[in-house]
Tab-separated table of C-alpha atoms in Angstrom:
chain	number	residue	atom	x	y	z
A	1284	UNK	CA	-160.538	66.840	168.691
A	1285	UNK	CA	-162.397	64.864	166.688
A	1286	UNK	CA	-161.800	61.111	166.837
A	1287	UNK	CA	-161.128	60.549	162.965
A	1288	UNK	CA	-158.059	62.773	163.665
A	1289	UNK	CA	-157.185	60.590	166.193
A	1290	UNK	CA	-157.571	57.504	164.433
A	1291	UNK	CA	-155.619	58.964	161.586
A	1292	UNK	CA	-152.261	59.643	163.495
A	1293	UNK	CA	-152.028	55.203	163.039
A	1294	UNK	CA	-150.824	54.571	166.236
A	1295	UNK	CA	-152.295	52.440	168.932
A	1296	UNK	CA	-154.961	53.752	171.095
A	1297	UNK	CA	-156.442	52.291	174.389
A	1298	UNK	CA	-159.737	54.010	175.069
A	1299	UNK	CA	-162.244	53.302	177.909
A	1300	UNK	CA	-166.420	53.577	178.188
A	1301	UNK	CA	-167.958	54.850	181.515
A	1302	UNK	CA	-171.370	56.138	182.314
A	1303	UNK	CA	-172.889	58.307	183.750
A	1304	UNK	CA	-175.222	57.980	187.144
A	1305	UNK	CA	-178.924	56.972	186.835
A	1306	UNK	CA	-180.112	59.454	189.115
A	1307	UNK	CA	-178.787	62.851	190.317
A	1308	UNK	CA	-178.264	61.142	193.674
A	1309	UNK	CA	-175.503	58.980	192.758
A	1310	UNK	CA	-174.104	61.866	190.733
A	1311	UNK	CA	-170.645	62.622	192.763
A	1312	UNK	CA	-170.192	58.742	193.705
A	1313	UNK	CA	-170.184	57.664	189.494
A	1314	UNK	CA	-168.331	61.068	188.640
A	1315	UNK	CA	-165.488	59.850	191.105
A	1316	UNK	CA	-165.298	57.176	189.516
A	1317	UNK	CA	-165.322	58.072	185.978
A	1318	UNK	CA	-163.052	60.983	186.674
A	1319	UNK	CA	-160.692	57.999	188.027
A	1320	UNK	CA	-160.971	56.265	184.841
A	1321	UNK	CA	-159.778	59.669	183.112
A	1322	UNK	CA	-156.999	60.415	185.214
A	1323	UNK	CA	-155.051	57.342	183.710
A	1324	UNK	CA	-154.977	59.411	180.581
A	1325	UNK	CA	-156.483	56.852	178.041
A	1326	UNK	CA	-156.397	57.807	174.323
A	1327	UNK	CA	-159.722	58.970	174.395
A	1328	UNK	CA	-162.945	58.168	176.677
A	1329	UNK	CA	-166.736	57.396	175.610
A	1330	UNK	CA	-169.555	58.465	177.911
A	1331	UNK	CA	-173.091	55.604	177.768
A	1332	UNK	CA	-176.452	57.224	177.627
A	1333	UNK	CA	-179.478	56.148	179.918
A	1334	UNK	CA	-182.255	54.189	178.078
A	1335	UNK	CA	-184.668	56.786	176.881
A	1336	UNK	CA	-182.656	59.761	177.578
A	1337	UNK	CA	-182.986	59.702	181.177
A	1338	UNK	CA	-178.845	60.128	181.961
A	1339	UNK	CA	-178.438	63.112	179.256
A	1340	UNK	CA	-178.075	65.768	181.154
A	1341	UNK	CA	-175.249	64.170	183.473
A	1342	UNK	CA	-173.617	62.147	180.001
A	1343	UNK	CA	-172.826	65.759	178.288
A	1344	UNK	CA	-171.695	66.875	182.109
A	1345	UNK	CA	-169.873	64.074	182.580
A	1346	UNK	CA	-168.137	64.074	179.170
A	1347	UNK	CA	-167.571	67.979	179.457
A	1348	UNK	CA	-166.030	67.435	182.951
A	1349	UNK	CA	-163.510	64.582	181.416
A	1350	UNK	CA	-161.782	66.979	178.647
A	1351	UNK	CA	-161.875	70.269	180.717
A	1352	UNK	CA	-160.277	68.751	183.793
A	1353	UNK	CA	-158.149	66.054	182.115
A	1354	UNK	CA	-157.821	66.852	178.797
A	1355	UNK	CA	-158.864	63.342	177.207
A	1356	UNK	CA	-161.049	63.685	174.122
A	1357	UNK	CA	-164.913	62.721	175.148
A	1358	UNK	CA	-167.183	60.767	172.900
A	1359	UNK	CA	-171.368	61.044	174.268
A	1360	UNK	CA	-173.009	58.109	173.376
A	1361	UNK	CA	-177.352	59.518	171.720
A	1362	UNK	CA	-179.817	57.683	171.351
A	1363	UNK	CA	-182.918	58.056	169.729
A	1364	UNK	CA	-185.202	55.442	171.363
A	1365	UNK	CA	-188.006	57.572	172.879
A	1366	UNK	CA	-187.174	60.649	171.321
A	1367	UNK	CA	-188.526	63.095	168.859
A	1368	UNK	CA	-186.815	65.383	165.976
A	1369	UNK	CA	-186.710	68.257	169.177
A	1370	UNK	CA	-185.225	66.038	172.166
A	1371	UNK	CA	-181.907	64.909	169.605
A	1372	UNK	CA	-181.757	68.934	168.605
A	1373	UNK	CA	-181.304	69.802	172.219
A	1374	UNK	CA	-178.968	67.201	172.817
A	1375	UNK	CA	-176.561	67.966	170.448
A	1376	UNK	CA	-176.986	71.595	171.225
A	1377	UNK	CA	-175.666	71.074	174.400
A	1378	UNK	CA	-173.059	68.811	173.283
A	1379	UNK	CA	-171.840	71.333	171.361
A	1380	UNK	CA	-171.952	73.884	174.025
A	1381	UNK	CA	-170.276	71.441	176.500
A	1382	UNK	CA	-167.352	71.430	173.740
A	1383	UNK	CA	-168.096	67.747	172.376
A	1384	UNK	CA	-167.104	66.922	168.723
A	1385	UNK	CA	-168.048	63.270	168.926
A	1386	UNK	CA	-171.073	61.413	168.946
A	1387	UNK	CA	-171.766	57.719	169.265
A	1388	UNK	CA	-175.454	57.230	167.548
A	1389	UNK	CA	-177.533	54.480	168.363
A	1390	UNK	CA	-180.846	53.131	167.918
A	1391	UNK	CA	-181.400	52.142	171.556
A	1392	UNK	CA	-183.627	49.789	173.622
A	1393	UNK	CA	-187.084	50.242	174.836
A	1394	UNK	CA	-187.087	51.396	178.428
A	1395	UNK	CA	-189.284	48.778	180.559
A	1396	UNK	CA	-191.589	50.739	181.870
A	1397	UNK	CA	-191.631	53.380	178.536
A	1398	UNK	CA	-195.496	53.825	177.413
A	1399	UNK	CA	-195.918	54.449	173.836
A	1400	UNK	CA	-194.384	53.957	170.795
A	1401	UNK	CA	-190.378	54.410	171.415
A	1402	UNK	CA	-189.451	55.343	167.681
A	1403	UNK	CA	-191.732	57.949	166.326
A	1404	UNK	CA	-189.304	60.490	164.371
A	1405	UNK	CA	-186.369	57.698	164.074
A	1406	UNK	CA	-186.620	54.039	163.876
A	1407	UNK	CA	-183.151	53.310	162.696
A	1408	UNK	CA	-179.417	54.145	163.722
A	1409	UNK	CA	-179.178	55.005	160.189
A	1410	UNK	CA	-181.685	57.992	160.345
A	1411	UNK	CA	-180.264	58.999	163.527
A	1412	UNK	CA	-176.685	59.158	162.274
A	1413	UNK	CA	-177.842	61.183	159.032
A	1414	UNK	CA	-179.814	63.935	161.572
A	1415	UNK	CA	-176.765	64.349	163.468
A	1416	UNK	CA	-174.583	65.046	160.224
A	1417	UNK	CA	-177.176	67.065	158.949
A	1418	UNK	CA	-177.206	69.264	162.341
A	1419	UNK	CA	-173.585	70.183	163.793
A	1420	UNK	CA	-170.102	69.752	162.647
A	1421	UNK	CA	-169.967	66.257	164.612
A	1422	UNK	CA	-167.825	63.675	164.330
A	1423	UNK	CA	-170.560	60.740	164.066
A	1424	UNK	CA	-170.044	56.759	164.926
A	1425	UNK	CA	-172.098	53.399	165.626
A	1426	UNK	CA	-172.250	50.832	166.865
A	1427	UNK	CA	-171.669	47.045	165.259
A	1428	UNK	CA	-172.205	43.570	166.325
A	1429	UNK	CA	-169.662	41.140	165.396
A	1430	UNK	CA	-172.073	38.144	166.601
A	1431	UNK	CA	-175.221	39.593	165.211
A	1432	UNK	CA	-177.515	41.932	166.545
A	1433	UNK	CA	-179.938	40.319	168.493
A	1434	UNK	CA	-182.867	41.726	166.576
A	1435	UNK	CA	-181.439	40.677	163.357
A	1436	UNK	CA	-182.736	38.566	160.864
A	1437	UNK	CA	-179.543	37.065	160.286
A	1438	UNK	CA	-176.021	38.131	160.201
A	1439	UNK	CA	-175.642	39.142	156.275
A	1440	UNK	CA	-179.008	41.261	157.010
A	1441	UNK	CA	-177.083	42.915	160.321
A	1442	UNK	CA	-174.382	43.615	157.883
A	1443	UNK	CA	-176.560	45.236	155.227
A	1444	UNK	CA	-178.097	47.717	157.509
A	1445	UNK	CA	-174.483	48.731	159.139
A	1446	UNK	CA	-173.473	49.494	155.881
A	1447	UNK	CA	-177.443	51.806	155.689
A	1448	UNK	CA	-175.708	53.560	158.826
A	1449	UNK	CA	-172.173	53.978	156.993
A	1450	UNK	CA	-173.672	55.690	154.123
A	1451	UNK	CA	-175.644	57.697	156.386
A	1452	UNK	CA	-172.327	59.708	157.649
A	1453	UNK	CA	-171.046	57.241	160.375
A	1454	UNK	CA	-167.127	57.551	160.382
A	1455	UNK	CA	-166.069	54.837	162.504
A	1456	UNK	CA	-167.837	51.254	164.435
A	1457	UNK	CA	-167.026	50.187	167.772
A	1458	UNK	CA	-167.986	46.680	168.383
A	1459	UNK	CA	-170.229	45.078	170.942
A	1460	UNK	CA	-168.152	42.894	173.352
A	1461	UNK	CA	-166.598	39.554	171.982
A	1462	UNK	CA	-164.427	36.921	173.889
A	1463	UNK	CA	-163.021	35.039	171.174
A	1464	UNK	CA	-161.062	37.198	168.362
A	1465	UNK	CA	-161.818	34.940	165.640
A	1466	UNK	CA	-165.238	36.378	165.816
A	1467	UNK	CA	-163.909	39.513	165.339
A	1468	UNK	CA	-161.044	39.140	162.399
A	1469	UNK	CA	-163.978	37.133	160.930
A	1470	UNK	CA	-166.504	39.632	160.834
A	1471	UNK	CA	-163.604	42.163	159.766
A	1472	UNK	CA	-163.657	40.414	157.038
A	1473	UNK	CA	-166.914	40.348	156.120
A	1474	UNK	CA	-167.410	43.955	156.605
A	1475	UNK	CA	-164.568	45.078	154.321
A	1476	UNK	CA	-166.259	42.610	151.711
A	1477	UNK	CA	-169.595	44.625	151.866
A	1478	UNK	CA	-167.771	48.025	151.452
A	1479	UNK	CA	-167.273	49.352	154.670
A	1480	UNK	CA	-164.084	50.575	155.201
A	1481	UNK	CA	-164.281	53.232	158.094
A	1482	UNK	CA	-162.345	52.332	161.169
A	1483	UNK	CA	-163.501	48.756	163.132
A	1484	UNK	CA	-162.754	49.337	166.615
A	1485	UNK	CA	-163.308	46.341	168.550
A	1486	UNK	CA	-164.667	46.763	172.602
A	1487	UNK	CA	-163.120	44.497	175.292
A	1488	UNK	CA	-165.125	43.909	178.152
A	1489	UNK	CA	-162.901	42.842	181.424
A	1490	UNK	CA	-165.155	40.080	182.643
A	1491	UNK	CA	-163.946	40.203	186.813
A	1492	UNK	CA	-166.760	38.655	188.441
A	1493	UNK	CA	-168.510	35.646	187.410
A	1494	UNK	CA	-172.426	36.849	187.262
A	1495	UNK	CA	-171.052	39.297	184.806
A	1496	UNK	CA	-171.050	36.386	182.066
A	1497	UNK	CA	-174.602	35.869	182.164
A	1498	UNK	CA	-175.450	39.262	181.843
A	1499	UNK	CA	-173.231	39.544	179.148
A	1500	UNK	CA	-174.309	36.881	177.564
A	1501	UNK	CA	-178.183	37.892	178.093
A	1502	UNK	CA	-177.847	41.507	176.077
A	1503	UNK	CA	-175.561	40.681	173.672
A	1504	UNK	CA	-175.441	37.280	172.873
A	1505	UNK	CA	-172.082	36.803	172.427
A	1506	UNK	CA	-170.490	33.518	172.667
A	1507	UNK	CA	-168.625	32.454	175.860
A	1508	UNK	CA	-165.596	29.996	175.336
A	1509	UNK	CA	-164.938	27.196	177.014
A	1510	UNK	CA	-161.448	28.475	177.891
A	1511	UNK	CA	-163.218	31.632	179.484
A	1512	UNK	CA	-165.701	29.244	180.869
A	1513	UNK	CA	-163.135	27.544	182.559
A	1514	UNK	CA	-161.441	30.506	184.064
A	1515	UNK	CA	-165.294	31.523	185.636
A	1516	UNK	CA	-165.651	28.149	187.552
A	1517	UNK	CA	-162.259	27.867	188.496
A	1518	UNK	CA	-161.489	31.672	189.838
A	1519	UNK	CA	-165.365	32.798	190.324
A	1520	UNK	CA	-165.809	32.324	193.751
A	1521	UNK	CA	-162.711	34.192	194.434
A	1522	UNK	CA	-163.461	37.861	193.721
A	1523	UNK	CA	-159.557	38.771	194.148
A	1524	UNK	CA	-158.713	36.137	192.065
A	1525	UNK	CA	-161.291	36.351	189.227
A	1526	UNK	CA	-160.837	40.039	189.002
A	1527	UNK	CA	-157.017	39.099	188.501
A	1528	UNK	CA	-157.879	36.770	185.819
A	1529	UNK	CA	-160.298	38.853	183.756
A	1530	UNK	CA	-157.962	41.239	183.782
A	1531	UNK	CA	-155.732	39.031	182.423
A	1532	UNK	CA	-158.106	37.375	179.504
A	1533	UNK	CA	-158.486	40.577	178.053
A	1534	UNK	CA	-155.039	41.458	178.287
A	1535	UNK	CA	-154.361	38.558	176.214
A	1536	UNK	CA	-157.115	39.463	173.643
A	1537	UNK	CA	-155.842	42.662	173.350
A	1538	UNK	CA	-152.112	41.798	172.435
A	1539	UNK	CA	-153.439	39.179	170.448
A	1540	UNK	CA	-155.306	42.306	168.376
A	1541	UNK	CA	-152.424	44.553	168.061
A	1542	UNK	CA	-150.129	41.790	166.921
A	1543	UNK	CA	-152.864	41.328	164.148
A	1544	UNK	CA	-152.134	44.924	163.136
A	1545	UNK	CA	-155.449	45.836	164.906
A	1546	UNK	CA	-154.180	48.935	166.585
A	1547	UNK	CA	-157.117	50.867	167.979
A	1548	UNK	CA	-158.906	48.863	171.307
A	1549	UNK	CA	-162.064	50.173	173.698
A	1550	UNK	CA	-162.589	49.090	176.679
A	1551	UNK	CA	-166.136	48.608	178.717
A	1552	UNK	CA	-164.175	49.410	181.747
A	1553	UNK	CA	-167.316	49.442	184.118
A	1554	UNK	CA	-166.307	52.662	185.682
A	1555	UNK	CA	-163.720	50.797	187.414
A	1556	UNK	CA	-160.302	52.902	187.797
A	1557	UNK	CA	-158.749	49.402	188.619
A	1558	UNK	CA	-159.721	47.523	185.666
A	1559	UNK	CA	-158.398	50.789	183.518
A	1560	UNK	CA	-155.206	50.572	185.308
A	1561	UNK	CA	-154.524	46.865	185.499
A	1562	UNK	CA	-154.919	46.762	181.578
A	1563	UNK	CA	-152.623	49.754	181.213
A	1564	UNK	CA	-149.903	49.040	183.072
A	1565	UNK	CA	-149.957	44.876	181.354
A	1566	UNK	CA	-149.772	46.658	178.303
A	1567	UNK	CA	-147.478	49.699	179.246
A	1568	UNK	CA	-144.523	48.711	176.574
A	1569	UNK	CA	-147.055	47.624	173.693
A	1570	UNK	CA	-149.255	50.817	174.040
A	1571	UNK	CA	-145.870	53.310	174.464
């Protein structure tokens, strides 16, 4: 099913991110896992992609694996960083053979130790998206940055190319991480203002241990608040005990979003079946 169908039915939808394993001997270990993640039956599941390409192959297996043996609606993350007209062709040919309708399109990083030029054929999200409409009968999204993208100009500029990538074909956003909702209703705002009005679905990330904030903080930018900050030096040497809380923090962002009449919610959920559940059953009444 396509996740515009999903979307449409205007009910409130908990969905969670995994990925896939980095190399093809950690395969069974990270499909354990992400299978774990899909056995909670979440609304619908998204499926990362290795810089470069280099997780494909196990992405589309991963993602096939998650709707044929649990029946929860797969979205594979593409990138084009790295990759010609012929390498996104394949992909999506195998998407479609896996039975995937939905694609998440992004521009991607450059790989550290990539040699070359990483965007020969695409340079943009935006061109991306439009090649993937162009090619299949996908259901196409992107990704947005409530903060800013970090290679961004400024903020108005960020919000100029998103809505580029709109008008390419994209159908619905999914944010990068935030941990203060303001942020988010703010941006919202701002979006809606410049035209965009496919669905905003905004990604939680469970912070539940504390060196997770500086990575966060390192590849997206996002600002930390001081009530967060406070809940990482009081509960981060405790790993029981900061897990509990994180759980907790996002729990509370997450209401706080639904009561706002924001009814869709992602989760980065780390591949961890607890996190998943933890969230679920906190919100088991709201999410009925």
């Amino acid at each position: 099913m396509k996740l515009t169908e999903i979307l449409a039915k205007n009910k409130i939808t908990l969905s969670f991110e995994v990925f896939p394993p980095k190399t093809d001997a950690n395969y069974e270990s990270v499909e354990k896992a992400a299978f774990g993640v899909a056995s909670l039956s979440p609304s619908y599941m998204s499926v990362t992609y290795g810089a470069g390409g280099s997780t494909s192959r196990n992405t589309v297996k991963i993602a096939e694996g998650i709707q044929e043996k649990y029946g929860v609606n797969t979205i594979a993350h593409l990138t084009c960083v790295g990759a010609c007209r012929e390498d996104i062709h394949n992909a999506l040919d195998k998407m479609k053979a896996a039975g995937i309708d939905n694609v998440l399109a992004l521009r991607g990083d450059k790989p550290k130790d990539f040699v070359g030029e990483p965007f020969t054929d695409y340079h943009y999200a935006s061109e991306l998206v439009e090649e993937i409409k162009a090619y299949g009968d996908f259901c196409v999204g992107g990704a947005c940055y409530p903060e800013g993208h970090v290679d961004a100009v400024s903020k108005s500029d960020d919000i100029i190319n998103l809505k580029k990538k709109v008008d390419a074909g994209c159908e619905f956003l999914t944010t990068q991480m935030f941990f203060d909702n303001n942020i988010f209703y703010n941006f919202l705002y701002k979006v809606r203002e410049a035209g965009i009005t496919v669905p905003v679905i905004p990604g939680i990330m469970p912070i539940t241990r504390a060196n997770q904030v500086a990575n966060a903080v390192k590849l997206s930018g996002c600002n930390v608040p001081e009530r967060f900050k406070s809940i990482v030096d009081r509960f981060g040497n405790n790993p029981a005990a900061m897990q509990q809380a994180g759980i907790a923090y996002a729990t509370d962002q997450i209401i706080d979003l639904i009561a706002n009449g924001i009814n869709n919610i992602h989760v980065y959920s780390m591949n961890k079946q607890e996190i998943a559940l933890g969230l679920q059953n906190n919100l088991s009444e709201i999410i009925k």
